mmCIF file of C-alpha atoms in Angstrom:
data_model
loop_
_atom_site.group_PDB
_atom_site.id
_atom_site.type_symbol
_atom_site.label_atom_id
_atom_site.label_comp_id
_atom_site.label_asym_id
_atom_site.label_seq_id
_atom_site.Cartn_x
_atom_site.Cartn_y
_atom_site.Cartn_z
ATOM 1 C CA MET A 1 141.259 109.985 143.360
ATOM 2 C CA ILE A 2 141.601 110.734 139.606
ATOM 3 C CA ARG A 3 141.407 107.698 137.457
ATOM 4 C CA GLY A 4 144.744 106.570 136.321
ATOM 5 C CA PHE A 5 146.902 108.628 138.709
ATOM 6 C CA SER A 6 148.275 107.302 141.888
ATOM 7 C CA PRO A 7 148.666 109.345 145.129
ATOM 8 C CA HIS A 8 152.311 109.861 144.250
ATOM 9 C CA HIS A 9 151.567 111.207 140.797
ATOM 10 C CA LEU A 10 148.860 113.662 142.207
ATOM 11 C CA ARG A 11 151.516 114.960 144.786
ATOM 12 C CA ILE A 12 153.911 115.577 141.979
ATOM 13 C CA ALA A 13 151.278 117.227 139.889
ATOM 14 C CA ARG A 14 150.416 119.486 142.844
ATOM 15 C CA LEU A 15 154.122 120.284 143.426
ATOM 16 C CA VAL A 16 154.541 121.222 139.809
ATOM 17 C CA LEU A 17 151.453 123.367 139.809
ATOM 18 C CA LEU A 18 152.654 125.347 142.867
ATOM 19 C CA VAL A 19 156.116 125.909 141.389
ATOM 20 C CA ALA A 20 154.711 127.028 138.199
ATOM 21 C CA ALA A 21 152.356 129.367 139.877
ATOM 22 C CA GLY A 22 155.174 130.780 142.040
ATOM 23 C CA VAL A 23 157.344 131.330 139.123
ATOM 24 C CA GLY A 24 154.459 133.012 137.281
ATOM 25 C CA CYS A 25 153.877 135.285 140.223
ATOM 26 C CA VAL A 26 157.578 136.361 140.308
ATOM 27 C CA VAL A 27 157.711 136.977 136.650
ATOM 28 C CA PHE A 28 154.468 138.920 136.675
ATOM 29 C CA GLY A 29 155.555 140.961 139.817
ATOM 30 C CA ILE A 30 158.817 141.939 138.107
ATOM 31 C CA ARG A 31 157.017 142.891 134.900
ATOM 32 C CA SER A 32 154.353 144.790 136.888
ATOM 33 C CA TYR A 33 157.004 146.675 138.915
ATOM 34 C CA ASN A 34 158.806 147.646 135.730
ATOM 35 C CA SER A 35 155.475 148.851 134.174
ATOM 36 C CA TYR A 36 154.740 150.875 137.212
ATOM 37 C CA TRP A 37 158.202 152.347 137.332
ATOM 38 C CA LEU A 38 157.805 153.498 133.599
ATOM 39 C CA LEU A 39 154.354 154.870 134.136
ATOM 40 C CA HIS A 40 155.452 156.844 137.228
ATOM 41 C CA SER A 41 158.507 158.000 135.277
ATOM 42 C CA ALA A 42 156.310 159.266 132.332
ATOM 43 C CA GLN A 43 154.016 160.892 134.828
ATOM 44 C CA ALA A 44 156.846 162.779 136.359
ATOM 45 C CA LEU A 45 157.826 163.993 133.025
ATOM 46 C CA GLY A 46 154.385 165.350 132.503
ATOM 47 C CA VAL A 47 153.802 163.124 129.360
ATOM 48 C CA PRO A 48 151.892 160.008 130.397
ATOM 49 C CA ARG A 49 151.751 158.612 126.900
ATOM 50 C CA VAL A 50 155.583 157.918 126.907
ATOM 51 C CA GLY A 51 154.886 155.328 129.699
ATOM 52 C CA THR A 52 154.054 152.798 126.689
ATOM 53 C CA ILE A 53 157.759 152.652 125.756
ATOM 54 C CA ARG A 54 159.059 149.143 126.222
ATOM 55 C CA PRO A 55 162.442 147.245 125.557
ATOM 56 C CA TRP A 56 160.854 145.062 122.690
ATOM 57 C CA MET A 57 160.261 148.319 120.672
ATOM 58 C CA THR A 58 162.844 149.189 117.934
ATOM 59 C CA LEU A 59 164.480 152.554 117.624
ATOM 60 C CA GLY A 60 162.541 153.143 114.339
ATOM 61 C CA TYR A 61 159.248 152.062 115.893
ATOM 62 C CA VAL A 62 159.536 154.588 118.762
ATOM 63 C CA ALA A 63 160.592 157.501 116.367
ATOM 64 C CA ASP A 64 157.572 156.742 114.075
ATOM 65 C CA THR A 65 155.112 156.145 116.921
ATOM 66 C CA TYR A 66 155.913 159.614 118.413
ATOM 67 C CA GLN A 67 156.469 161.302 115.072
ATOM 68 C CA ILE A 68 160.090 162.025 115.968
ATOM 69 C CA PRO A 69 162.959 162.051 113.038
ATOM 70 C CA ARG A 70 164.956 158.936 113.491
ATOM 71 C CA ALA A 71 168.171 160.635 113.231
ATOM 72 C CA ALA A 72 167.228 163.143 115.899
ATOM 73 C CA LEU A 73 166.340 160.380 118.319
ATOM 74 C CA ARG A 74 169.421 158.405 117.577
ATOM 75 C CA ASP A 75 171.562 161.427 118.157
ATOM 76 C CA GLU A 76 169.707 162.383 121.322
ATOM 77 C CA LEU A 77 170.387 158.878 122.745
ATOM 78 C CA SER A 78 174.119 159.385 121.716
ATOM 79 C CA LEU A 79 173.923 156.289 119.378
ATOM 80 C CA PRO A 80 176.465 155.722 116.429
ATOM 81 C CA ALA A 81 175.181 156.992 113.093
ATOM 82 C CA ALA A 82 175.381 153.324 111.821
ATOM 83 C CA THR A 83 172.885 152.067 114.361
ATOM 84 C CA SER A 84 170.062 150.277 112.563
ATOM 85 C CA PRO A 85 166.520 151.548 113.205
ATOM 86 C CA ASP A 86 165.536 147.972 113.580
ATOM 87 C CA THR A 87 167.633 147.555 116.734
ATOM 88 C CA SER A 88 165.477 147.015 119.770
ATOM 89 C CA LEU A 89 165.825 149.291 122.842
ATOM 90 C CA GLY A 90 166.442 146.189 124.802
ATOM 91 C CA ALA A 91 169.461 145.224 122.657
ATOM 92 C CA ILE A 92 170.865 148.819 123.055
ATOM 93 C CA ALA A 93 170.392 148.648 126.743
ATOM 94 C CA VAL A 94 172.369 145.307 126.983
ATOM 95 C CA SER A 95 175.031 146.773 124.596
ATOM 96 C CA ARG A 96 175.519 149.678 127.146
ATOM 97 C CA SER A 97 175.459 147.314 130.222
ATOM 98 C CA SER A 98 172.258 149.102 131.440
ATOM 99 C CA LEU A 99 169.163 147.678 132.956
ATOM 100 C CA PRO A 100 166.408 147.680 130.211
ATOM 101 C CA VAL A 101 163.941 149.478 132.484
ATOM 102 C CA SER A 102 166.545 152.171 133.335
ATOM 103 C CA TYR A 103 167.363 152.620 129.723
ATOM 104 C CA MET A 104 163.618 153.122 128.926
ATOM 105 C CA GLY A 105 163.587 156.036 131.255
ATOM 106 C CA GLU A 106 166.458 157.477 129.263
ATOM 107 C CA VAL A 107 164.446 156.977 126.142
ATOM 108 C CA GLN A 108 161.461 158.469 127.715
ATOM 109 C CA ARG A 109 163.505 161.703 128.374
ATOM 110 C CA ALA A 110 164.780 161.791 124.922
ATOM 111 C CA VAL A 111 161.288 161.517 123.326
ATOM 112 C CA VAL A 112 159.869 164.153 125.597
ATOM 113 C CA LYS A 113 162.637 166.516 124.652
ATOM 114 C CA LEU A 114 162.069 165.969 121.003
ATOM 115 C CA MET A 115 158.345 166.007 121.279
ATOM 116 C CA PRO A 116 157.724 169.839 121.389
ATOM 117 C CA ALA A 117 158.624 169.887 117.719
ATOM 118 C CA ILE A 118 155.314 167.972 116.890
ATOM 119 C CA PRO A 119 151.694 168.937 117.455
ATOM 120 C CA HIS A 120 149.961 167.619 120.581
ATOM 121 C CA ASP A 121 146.930 166.258 118.481
ATOM 122 C CA SER A 122 149.291 163.822 116.619
ATOM 123 C CA ALA A 123 148.187 160.430 115.499
ATOM 124 C CA GLU A 124 149.628 158.750 118.817
ATOM 125 C CA LYS A 125 147.116 160.908 120.706
ATOM 126 C CA THR A 126 144.204 159.523 118.966
ATOM 127 C CA ARG A 127 145.149 155.895 119.013
ATOM 128 C CA THR A 128 142.431 153.637 120.440
ATOM 129 C CA GLU A 129 144.283 150.341 120.750
ATOM 130 C CA PHE A 130 143.732 148.665 124.123
ATOM 131 C CA GLY A 131 147.362 148.680 125.036
ATOM 132 C CA TYR A 132 147.407 152.464 124.714
ATOM 133 C CA ILE A 133 144.087 152.959 126.547
ATOM 134 C CA SER A 134 145.218 150.667 129.464
ATOM 135 C CA GLN A 135 148.409 152.613 129.912
ATOM 136 C CA GLU A 136 146.446 155.892 129.921
ATOM 137 C CA THR A 137 143.924 154.303 132.418
ATOM 138 C CA LEU A 138 146.875 153.299 134.676
ATOM 139 C CA ALA A 139 148.291 156.726 134.449
ATOM 140 C CA ALA A 140 144.910 158.195 135.446
ATOM 141 C CA LEU A 141 145.037 155.792 138.597
ATOM 142 C CA LEU A 142 148.456 157.584 139.659
ATOM 143 C CA VAL A 143 146.624 160.932 139.511
ATOM 144 C CA ALA A 144 143.029 160.190 140.646
ATOM 145 C CA GLY A 145 143.508 157.239 142.909
ATOM 146 C CA TYR A 146 140.453 155.637 144.499
ATOM 147 C CA PRO A 147 137.729 156.254 141.786
ATOM 148 C CA ILE A 148 139.944 155.027 139.057
ATOM 149 C CA LEU A 149 140.904 151.847 141.049
ATOM 150 C CA ALA A 150 137.244 151.189 141.701
ATOM 151 C CA ALA A 151 136.313 151.600 138.033
ATOM 152 C CA ILE A 152 139.129 149.393 136.731
ATOM 153 C CA LEU A 153 138.314 146.473 139.175
ATOM 154 C CA PHE A 154 134.698 146.714 138.716
ATOM 155 C CA LEU A 155 134.805 146.679 134.903
ATOM 156 C CA GLY A 156 137.616 144.056 134.811
ATOM 157 C CA ALA A 157 135.479 141.835 136.987
ATOM 158 C CA ILE A 158 132.487 142.107 134.722
ATOM 159 C CA GLY A 159 134.809 141.073 131.737
ATOM 160 C CA LEU A 160 136.007 144.129 130.045
ATOM 161 C CA PRO A 161 139.813 144.169 129.182
ATOM 162 C CA PHE A 162 141.196 146.319 131.977
ATOM 163 C CA PRO A 163 144.469 145.734 133.674
ATOM 164 C CA THR A 164 143.139 144.717 137.093
ATOM 165 C CA GLY A 165 146.200 142.892 138.372
ATOM 166 C CA LEU A 166 148.524 145.669 137.436
ATOM 167 C CA ALA A 167 146.179 148.217 138.933
ATOM 168 C CA THR A 168 146.106 146.617 142.342
ATOM 169 C CA ILE A 169 149.866 146.472 142.307
ATOM 170 C CA ILE A 170 150.069 150.220 141.582
ATOM 171 C CA ALA A 171 147.607 150.855 144.348
ATOM 172 C CA GLY A 172 149.724 148.804 146.734
ATOM 173 C CA SER A 173 152.820 150.835 145.708
ATOM 174 C CA LEU A 174 150.902 153.983 146.181
ATOM 175 C CA ALA A 175 149.727 152.952 149.655
ATOM 176 C CA ALA A 176 153.396 151.876 150.652
ATOM 177 C CA SER A 177 154.552 155.488 149.783
ATOM 178 C CA GLY A 178 151.740 156.980 151.846
ATOM 179 C CA LYS A 179 149.738 158.334 148.768
ATOM 180 C CA MET A 180 146.786 155.902 149.420
ATOM 181 C CA SER A 181 145.278 154.381 152.630
ATOM 182 C CA TRP A 182 145.830 150.594 152.278
ATOM 183 C CA PRO A 183 142.698 149.684 154.251
ATOM 184 C CA LEU A 184 140.650 151.991 152.015
ATOM 185 C CA ALA A 185 142.288 150.818 148.851
ATOM 186 C CA GLY A 186 141.929 147.181 149.907
ATOM 187 C CA SER A 187 138.201 147.591 150.799
ATOM 188 C CA ILE A 188 137.611 149.429 147.465
ATOM 189 C CA ALA A 189 139.428 146.645 145.540
ATOM 190 C CA LEU A 190 137.343 143.982 147.259
ATOM 191 C CA LEU A 191 134.045 145.689 146.912
ATOM 192 C CA ALA A 192 134.442 146.707 143.366
ATOM 193 C CA SER A 193 135.604 143.267 142.292
ATOM 194 C CA LEU A 194 132.682 141.648 144.058
ATOM 195 C CA ALA A 195 130.185 144.040 142.443
ATOM 196 C CA GLY A 196 131.659 143.167 138.954
ATOM 197 C CA ASP A 197 131.333 139.448 139.850
ATOM 198 C CA MET A 198 127.582 139.836 140.779
ATOM 199 C CA ILE A 199 126.813 141.753 137.650
ATOM 200 C CA GLY A 200 128.375 138.908 135.650
ATOM 201 C CA TYR A 201 126.527 136.324 137.797
ATOM 202 C CA GLY A 202 123.325 138.080 137.210
ATOM 203 C CA ILE A 203 123.888 138.303 133.498
ATOM 204 C CA GLY A 204 124.265 134.520 133.403
ATOM 205 C CA ARG A 205 121.215 133.925 135.694
ATOM 206 C CA LEU A 206 118.838 136.037 133.771
ATOM 207 C CA ALA A 207 120.045 135.776 130.130
ATOM 208 C CA GLN A 208 119.004 133.109 127.724
ATOM 209 C CA PRO A 209 121.756 130.639 126.542
ATOM 210 C CA ALA A 210 121.332 131.755 122.846
ATOM 211 C CA TRP A 211 121.787 135.365 123.876
ATOM 212 C CA LEU A 212 124.833 134.627 125.860
ATOM 213 C CA GLU A 213 126.435 132.719 122.880
ATOM 214 C CA HIS A 214 125.866 135.419 120.380
ATOM 215 C CA ARG A 215 126.008 138.615 122.751
ATOM 216 C CA ALA A 216 128.371 138.042 125.591
ATOM 217 C CA SER A 217 131.676 137.750 123.704
ATOM 218 C CA TRP A 218 132.570 141.154 125.145
ATOM 219 C CA LEU A 219 132.804 139.306 128.517
ATOM 220 C CA GLY A 220 135.192 136.809 127.058
ATOM 221 C CA TYR A 221 132.362 134.304 126.897
ATOM 222 C CA THR A 222 132.321 131.815 124.028
ATOM 223 C CA ALA A 223 130.531 128.499 123.372
ATOM 224 C CA GLU A 224 134.053 126.905 123.732
ATOM 225 C CA ARG A 225 134.853 128.447 126.968
ATOM 226 C CA HIS A 226 131.463 127.811 128.284
ATOM 227 C CA ALA A 227 131.971 124.039 127.394
ATOM 228 C CA GLN A 228 135.440 124.013 128.935
ATOM 229 C CA VAL A 229 134.434 125.663 132.266
ATOM 230 C CA SER A 230 131.014 123.917 132.705
ATOM 231 C CA ASP A 231 132.726 120.522 132.608
ATOM 232 C CA HIS A 232 134.721 121.431 135.676
ATOM 233 C CA PHE A 233 132.116 123.508 137.302
ATOM 234 C CA VAL A 234 129.645 120.635 137.545
ATOM 235 C CA ARG A 235 132.069 118.658 139.671
ATOM 236 C CA TRP A 236 134.116 121.398 141.585
ATOM 237 C CA ALA A 237 131.841 124.397 141.457
ATOM 238 C CA TRP A 238 133.075 126.119 144.713
ATOM 239 C CA PHE A 239 136.679 125.246 143.864
ATOM 240 C CA VAL A 240 136.392 126.674 140.362
ATOM 241 C CA VAL A 241 134.925 129.952 141.601
ATOM 242 C CA LEU A 242 137.739 130.262 144.284
ATOM 243 C CA LEU A 243 140.483 129.400 141.714
ATOM 244 C CA THR A 244 139.279 131.991 139.207
ATOM 245 C CA ARG A 245 139.310 134.670 141.875
ATOM 246 C CA THR A 246 143.071 133.854 142.628
ATOM 247 C CA LEU A 247 145.347 131.956 140.413
ATOM 248 C CA VAL A 248 143.307 131.972 137.240
ATOM 249 C CA SER A 249 141.727 135.391 137.578
ATOM 250 C CA SER A 250 141.686 135.869 133.787
ATOM 251 C CA MET A 251 138.685 133.250 133.661
ATOM 252 C CA SER A 252 136.707 134.919 136.444
ATOM 253 C CA ALA A 253 134.294 136.777 134.248
ATOM 254 C CA VAL A 254 133.362 133.570 132.214
ATOM 255 C CA VAL A 255 132.971 131.711 135.524
ATOM 256 C CA ASN A 256 130.641 134.276 136.848
ATOM 257 C CA VAL A 257 128.327 133.827 133.805
ATOM 258 C CA VAL A 258 128.467 130.011 133.914
ATOM 259 C CA ALA A 259 127.729 130.109 137.657
ATOM 260 C CA GLY A 260 124.579 132.223 136.984
ATOM 261 C CA ALA A 261 123.488 130.129 134.028
ATOM 262 C CA SER A 262 123.926 126.978 136.112
ATOM 263 C CA HIS A 263 121.716 128.505 138.851
ATOM 264 C CA TYR A 264 124.513 127.966 141.376
ATOM 265 C CA ALA A 265 123.294 129.202 144.907
ATOM 266 C CA PRO A 266 123.802 132.953 144.937
ATOM 267 C CA THR A 267 124.581 132.843 148.640
ATOM 268 C CA ARG A 268 127.199 130.311 148.176
ATOM 269 C CA PHE A 269 128.665 132.075 145.036
ATOM 270 C CA ILE A 270 129.000 135.388 147.070
ATOM 271 C CA ALA A 271 130.621 133.621 150.047
ATOM 272 C CA VAL A 272 133.320 131.783 147.853
ATOM 273 C CA ALA A 273 133.763 134.968 145.789
ATOM 274 C CA ILE A 274 134.422 137.102 148.937
ATOM 275 C CA VAL A 275 137.094 134.544 150.155
ATOM 276 C CA GLY A 276 138.716 134.365 146.689
ATOM 277 C CA ARG A 277 138.674 138.151 145.970
ATOM 278 C CA LEU A 278 140.026 138.780 149.568
ATOM 279 C CA LEU A 279 142.972 136.514 148.934
ATOM 280 C CA TRP A 280 143.578 137.995 145.563
ATOM 281 C CA THR A 281 143.449 141.588 146.823
#
């Protein structure tokens, strides 16, 4: 028992945690489905980069990003001339009693229709922000399938900022529509994630603490995170490994390194990681 907490309080805490996790899964699921729909819509239009359009963006932001005259975009969307360029697409969708994700599809079509007037090597094409790169990566998943799925999950498990959760949801959607084999996609997801976990574990096992502190920030590893994870890892090692494969997967790369640096038994790490990745997949 945790000091200061009665069994009743612990039961309440567990219930709150489960409810919060459930709500988070629902919200993430809806958001992921909407992102998948927009990516698929952009792919169908033949211009994957318009898959980045989201309800929070303003009319002016979209026009400037895709180098389209604001007035032309406004007219194409049949908006009043007095519409402010600072109006968000989500607010416009609400004013039209339209679902935001459906209205984003309408904006995509308007942008694509106006885009032939601009060169294909525009500034948008050369952007390197992670948000744009991740959308392009997910668009590539729709086209190339298994190899891109393996690459996203492998690199994401190591610690690079790739959209692993959304990639698996897209793979599941493709499997449901018959465009992927779900046993094969699931096996690839499991093996690629495990391979990334073992790379991270190996880095932690072989590298010196000073090197990790100064050179492993690209894994999401920092001295503060190491201290935060290590405190829990000493007491609940296997549970921390399992939890960061499932509910708190964003911390998995850091835990991989900590497990290796702590010389946690490799066979035990692999066994727990397999269970966790199987549940997550």
